[in-house]
Tab-separated table of C-alpha atoms and ligand atoms in Angstrom:
chain	number	residue	atom	x	y	z
A	340	MET	CA	91.496	22.549	100.639
A	341	THR	CA	94.623	24.276	99.357
A	342	VAL	CA	97.600	23.724	101.626
A	343	ARG	CA	100.085	26.564	101.442
A	344	ARG	CA	103.550	25.945	102.870
A	345	LYS	CA	104.670	28.616	105.344
A	346	PHE	CA	107.367	30.998	104.095
A	347	VAL	CA	109.550	33.109	106.401
A	348	ALA	CA	111.638	35.713	104.601
A	349	GLY	CA	114.141	38.287	105.798
A	350	ASN	CA	114.854	41.603	104.072
A	351	TRP	CA	118.205	43.022	105.128
A	352	LYS	CA	117.562	46.297	103.252
A	353	MET	CA	120.769	48.413	103.060
A	354	ASN	CA	122.395	46.538	105.942
A	355	GLY	CA	125.189	44.001	105.969
A	356	LEU	CA	128.870	43.786	105.132
A	357	LYS	CA	130.926	40.609	104.763
A	358	GLY	CA	131.459	40.631	108.530
A	359	GLN	CA	127.759	39.715	108.933
A	360	LEU	CA	127.942	36.583	106.736
A	361	GLY	CA	128.217	34.476	109.880
A	362	GLU	CA	124.566	35.372	110.504
A	363	VAL	CA	123.639	33.855	107.128
A	364	SER	CA	125.366	30.606	108.124
A	365	ALA	CA	123.695	30.632	111.539
A	366	ILE	CA	120.259	31.243	109.970
A	367	ALA	CA	120.962	28.443	107.459
A	368	GLU	CA	121.627	26.099	110.386
A	369	LEU	CA	118.294	26.997	112.003
A	370	ALA	CA	116.475	26.567	108.694
A	371	ALA	CA	118.081	23.171	108.082
A	372	ALA	CA	116.125	21.841	111.038
A	373	ARG	CA	112.819	22.966	109.414
A	374	ASN	CA	112.130	21.088	106.189
A	375	ASP	CA	108.408	21.846	106.562
A	376	ILE	CA	108.738	25.565	105.759
A	377	ASP	CA	110.556	27.810	103.254
A	378	VAL	CA	113.097	30.356	104.471
A	379	ALA	CA	114.676	33.137	102.400
A	380	LEU	CA	117.041	36.061	102.929
A	381	TYR	CA	116.872	39.045	100.564
A	382	LEU	CA	120.336	40.548	100.914
A	383	PRO	CA	122.160	43.599	99.575
A	384	ALA	CA	123.342	42.640	96.077
A	385	THR	CA	126.960	43.002	97.206
A	386	LEU	CA	126.564	40.018	99.561
A	387	ILE	CA	124.752	37.596	97.258
A	388	ALA	CA	127.785	35.845	95.744
A	389	ALA	CA	129.434	35.322	99.106
A	390	ALA	CA	126.190	34.302	100.846
A	391	ALA	CA	124.904	31.875	98.205
A	392	PRO	CA	127.270	29.003	99.135
A	393	LEU	CA	126.439	29.494	102.839
A	394	GLY	CA	122.662	29.536	102.469
A	395	GLY	CA	121.962	25.805	102.290
A	396	ALA	CA	118.175	25.447	102.271
A	397	VAL	CA	117.775	29.205	102.713
A	398	LEU	CA	116.929	30.900	99.415
A	399	ILE	CA	119.353	33.773	98.929
A	400	GLY	CA	117.715	36.582	97.009
A	401	ALA	CA	118.008	40.202	95.923
A	402	GLN	CA	115.868	43.191	96.911
A	403	ASP	CA	115.134	44.507	93.419
A	404	CYS	CA	115.665	43.525	89.805
A	405	HIS	CA	115.591	45.802	86.762
A	406	GLN	CA	112.922	45.149	84.141
A	407	GLU	CA	115.297	45.236	81.184
A	408	GLU	CA	117.728	42.457	80.306
A	409	ALA	CA	120.699	44.783	79.735
A	410	GLY	CA	121.534	48.283	78.598
A	411	ALA	CA	122.076	51.873	79.653
A	412	TYR	CA	120.599	51.683	83.167
A	413	THR	CA	123.443	52.895	85.354
A	414	GLY	CA	123.458	51.401	88.807
A	415	ASN	CA	120.817	48.754	88.120
A	416	LEU	CA	121.093	44.962	88.019
A	417	SER	CA	119.311	42.547	85.693
A	418	ALA	CA	117.793	39.211	86.615
A	419	ALA	CA	120.580	37.386	84.757
A	420	MET	CA	123.239	39.278	86.752
A	421	LEU	CA	121.538	38.466	90.045
A	422	ALA	CA	121.076	34.814	89.090
A	423	GLU	CA	124.725	34.557	88.017
A	424	ALA	CA	125.760	35.955	91.405
A	425	GLY	CA	123.777	33.152	93.075
A	426	ALA	CA	120.381	34.714	93.759
A	427	ARG	CA	117.410	32.404	93.427
A	428	GLY	CA	114.756	35.044	94.004
A	429	THR	CA	114.059	38.731	94.459
A	430	LEU	CA	111.718	41.165	96.143
A	431	VAL	CA	109.901	43.646	93.907
A	432	GLY	CA	107.738	46.647	94.774
A	433	HIS	CA	108.933	47.100	98.359
A	434	SER	CA	107.320	50.281	99.704
A	435	GLU	CA	110.746	51.881	100.182
A	436	ARG	CA	111.392	51.493	96.446
A	437	ARG	CA	107.881	52.648	95.544
A	438	GLN	CA	108.492	55.706	97.758
A	439	TYR	CA	112.148	56.612	97.111
A	440	GLN	CA	112.537	55.346	93.536
A	441	GLN	CA	108.990	56.293	92.485
A	442	GLU	CA	108.299	52.775	91.222
A	443	SER	CA	104.806	52.470	89.776
A	444	ASN	CA	102.586	49.399	89.732
A	445	ALA	CA	103.478	48.936	86.044
A	446	ASP	CA	107.211	49.051	86.892
A	447	VAL	CA	106.675	46.463	89.617
A	448	ALA	CA	104.773	44.147	87.267
A	449	ALA	CA	107.524	44.498	84.627
A	450	LYS	CA	110.246	43.805	87.193
A	451	ALA	CA	108.419	40.709	88.455
A	452	LEU	CA	108.071	39.355	84.916
A	453	ALA	CA	111.724	40.070	84.081
A	454	ALA	CA	112.813	38.345	87.294
A	455	HIS	CA	110.718	35.291	86.489
A	456	LYS	CA	112.027	35.127	82.927
A	457	GLY	CA	115.539	35.287	84.379
A	458	GLY	CA	114.865	32.278	86.590
A	459	LEU	CA	114.184	34.054	89.899
A	460	SER	CA	111.223	33.522	92.208
A	461	VAL	CA	109.508	36.740	93.230
A	462	VAL	CA	108.008	38.262	96.374
A	463	LEU	CA	105.804	41.191	95.304
A	464	CYS	CA	105.114	43.743	98.046
A	465	VAL	CA	101.991	45.854	98.462
A	466	GLY	CA	100.606	47.984	101.270
A	467	GLU	CA	98.832	51.180	102.243
A	468	THR	CA	100.123	54.341	103.888
A	469	LEU	CA	98.824	55.561	107.240
A	470	ASP	CA	96.865	58.229	105.429
A	471	THR	CA	94.971	55.613	103.413
A	472	ARG	CA	94.397	53.394	106.466
A	473	GLU	CA	92.957	56.344	108.376
A	474	GLN	CA	90.292	56.718	105.666
A	475	GLY	CA	88.833	53.440	106.921
A	476	ASP	CA	89.293	49.711	106.529
A	477	ASP	CA	87.203	49.455	103.355
A	478	VAL	CA	89.232	52.186	101.666
A	479	ALA	CA	92.486	50.470	102.696
A	480	HIS	CA	91.286	47.058	101.445
A	481	ALA	CA	90.218	48.479	98.086
A	482	PHE	CA	93.450	50.472	97.708
A	483	VAL	CA	95.754	47.511	98.385
A	484	ALA	CA	93.670	45.063	96.306
A	485	ASP	CA	93.809	47.488	93.361
A	486	GLN	CA	97.542	48.013	93.868
A	487	LEU	CA	98.051	44.245	93.895
A	488	VAL	CA	96.051	43.590	90.733
A	489	ALA	CA	97.819	46.456	88.920
A	490	SER	CA	101.228	45.088	90.008
A	491	LEU	CA	100.595	41.468	88.987
A	492	PRO	CA	102.914	40.339	86.203
A	493	GLU	CA	101.680	38.552	83.104
A	494	GLY	CA	101.393	34.824	83.781
A	495	ALA	CA	101.458	35.287	87.570
A	496	ASP	CA	101.752	31.820	89.072
A	497	PRO	CA	102.018	30.620	92.691
A	498	GLN	CA	104.928	28.371	91.653
A	499	TRP	CA	107.138	31.448	91.436
A	500	LEU	CA	105.188	34.388	92.822
A	501	THR	CA	104.394	35.228	96.454
A	502	ILE	CA	102.610	38.344	97.717
A	503	ALA	CA	103.711	40.284	100.795
A	504	TYR	CA	101.214	42.630	102.440
A	505	GLU	CA	103.192	45.296	104.268
A	506	PRO	CA	101.302	48.266	105.681
A	507	VAL	CA	103.713	51.162	105.197
A	508	TRP	CA	102.817	52.521	108.648
A	509	ALA	CA	103.998	49.263	110.243
A	510	ILE	CA	107.393	48.970	108.514
A	511	GLY	CA	110.270	49.688	110.860
A	512	THR	CA	108.003	51.620	113.212
A	513	GLY	CA	107.329	49.006	115.877
A	514	LYS	CA	103.588	49.450	115.077
A	515	VAL	CA	102.105	46.111	114.062
A	516	ALA	CA	98.768	45.573	112.376
A	517	THR	CA	96.485	43.579	114.675
A	518	PRO	CA	95.598	39.978	113.740
A	519	PRO	CA	91.993	41.010	112.862
A	520	GLN	CA	93.321	43.848	110.631
A	521	ILE	CA	95.742	41.430	108.968
A	522	ALA	CA	93.094	38.715	108.514
A	523	ALA	CA	90.661	41.184	106.924
A	524	MET	CA	93.270	42.590	104.524
A	525	HIS	CA	94.549	39.124	103.561
A	526	ALA	CA	90.970	37.978	102.890
A	527	ALA	CA	90.491	40.991	100.582
A	528	LEU	CA	93.755	40.195	98.788
A	529	ARG	CA	92.849	36.509	98.506
A	530	ALA	CA	89.532	37.480	96.893
A	531	ALA	CA	91.346	39.818	94.484
A	532	LEU	CA	93.798	37.055	93.531
A	533	VAL	CA	91.002	34.548	92.938
A	534	LYS	CA	89.181	37.078	90.753
A	535	ALA	CA	92.330	37.952	88.784
A	536	LEU	CA	93.900	34.491	88.438
A	537	GLY	CA	91.069	32.013	88.954
A	538	ALA	CA	90.320	29.857	91.992
A	539	GLU	CA	93.185	27.403	91.677
A	540	ALA	CA	96.063	29.849	91.291
A	541	GLY	CA	94.425	32.508	93.465
A	542	ASN	CA	93.988	30.130	96.380
A	543	ALA	CA	97.455	28.610	96.016
A	544	MET	CA	99.376	31.916	96.016
A	545	ARG	CA	101.003	32.652	99.349
A	546	ILE	CA	100.362	35.972	101.096
A	547	LEU	CA	102.964	36.995	103.681
A	548	TYR	CA	102.543	39.710	106.290
A	549	GLY	CA	105.335	42.224	106.919
A	550	GLY	CA	105.670	45.151	109.281
A	551	SER	CA	107.530	45.049	112.618
A	552	VAL	CA	107.302	41.260	112.923
A	553	SER	CA	109.417	40.041	115.856
A	554	GLY	CA	109.921	36.974	117.979
A	555	ASP	CA	107.292	38.356	120.374
A	556	ASN	CA	104.424	38.709	117.897
A	557	ALA	CA	105.336	36.125	115.212
A	558	ALA	CA	103.287	33.229	116.587
A	559	ASP	CA	100.059	35.282	116.698
A	560	ILE	CA	100.618	36.723	113.226
A	561	LEU	CA	101.666	33.445	111.624
A	562	HIS	CA	98.566	31.714	112.957
A	563	THR	CA	96.203	34.362	111.603
A	564	ASP	CA	93.795	33.305	108.818
A	565	ASN	CA	95.224	33.575	105.310
A	566	VAL	CA	98.720	34.437	106.602
A	567	ASP	CA	101.174	32.150	104.850
A	568	GLY	CA	104.344	33.551	106.339
A	569	ALA	CA	106.201	36.736	107.170
A	570	LEU	CA	108.504	39.230	105.489
A	571	VAL	CA	110.774	40.526	108.220
A	572	GLY	CA	113.100	43.524	108.128
A	573	GLY	CA	114.949	44.528	111.288
A	574	ALA	CA	114.410	41.228	113.083
A	575	SER	CA	116.001	39.209	110.251
A	576	LEU	CA	119.489	40.654	110.645
A	577	THR	CA	120.677	38.166	113.247
A	578	ALA	CA	120.007	34.496	113.896
A	579	ALA	CA	119.198	35.393	117.510
A	580	LYS	CA	116.256	37.560	116.402
A	581	PHE	CA	115.204	35.628	113.271
A	582	GLY	CA	115.400	32.202	114.938
A	583	PRO	CA	112.286	32.640	117.108
A	584	ILE	CA	110.303	33.755	114.026
A	585	ILE	CA	111.406	30.667	112.083
A	586	ALA	CA	110.478	28.572	115.118
A	587	ALA	CA	107.033	30.183	115.299
A	588	ALA	CA	106.177	29.304	111.678
B	41	PEP	C1	110.386	45.193	105.576
B	41	PEP	O1	111.293	45.941	105.322
B	41	PEP	O2	109.926	44.494	104.666
B	41	PEP	C2	109.865	45.142	106.943
B	41	PEP	C3	108.752	44.514	107.155
B	41	PEP	O3	110.602	45.783	107.917
B	41	PEP	P1	110.412	45.668	109.524
B	41	PEP	O4	110.196	44.196	109.837
B	41	PEP	O5	111.691	46.178	110.086
B	41	PEP	O6	109.216	46.470	109.873
């Protein structure tokens, strides 16, 4: 049986100034007591250099990474820039970037590959809108599995790639997918990974759940079949809120 180590990750989105770095230190202290799980914080790029020395066992990462190594891409950051600042990983394909920056599956795959080549681990996000979910569970499973396969980078490997299933309708809304909904979607994604990558890599790749995870629901979600951890937005901004989720893993 494949044993997948639990992974609890926070996404600070466009939140956090230097005044909040104390929360990074406090989260690092909580994580230091848990050498049986992985913990990461995906911070605004402006905080990475200052947060990296405070992170300890917590992987400090970015929220996006451009697919090119350098060039005329105003406002973007390459994997090498993020790594030099102290990032050890990055998110790619978050639904907010797919929605507001019109990132396609091909863009997401290219970003994941560029991040890996630049030495970063990658959490690749996928998920369906409410509209797709309302067309039925089978439609939602097929949509997200297809999105995942189309977003997989060349050479996708569980050593550096993790998947996060985040139903768009559950992000920042307080609406959480139920454990049976999560288990069914994760089983569909596991099957898609096994088909795309083979049994060994497909079974070893971690699949996180994200969408309004909190200290109140984390234990149920983290003990759902095929859930290998959580990607947490709002509840990762303070040690007081993130601590119970780390404890539940
Ligand atoms: C996210 O942004 O990845 C997320 C899951 O947000 P929230 O936990 O706030 O729903």
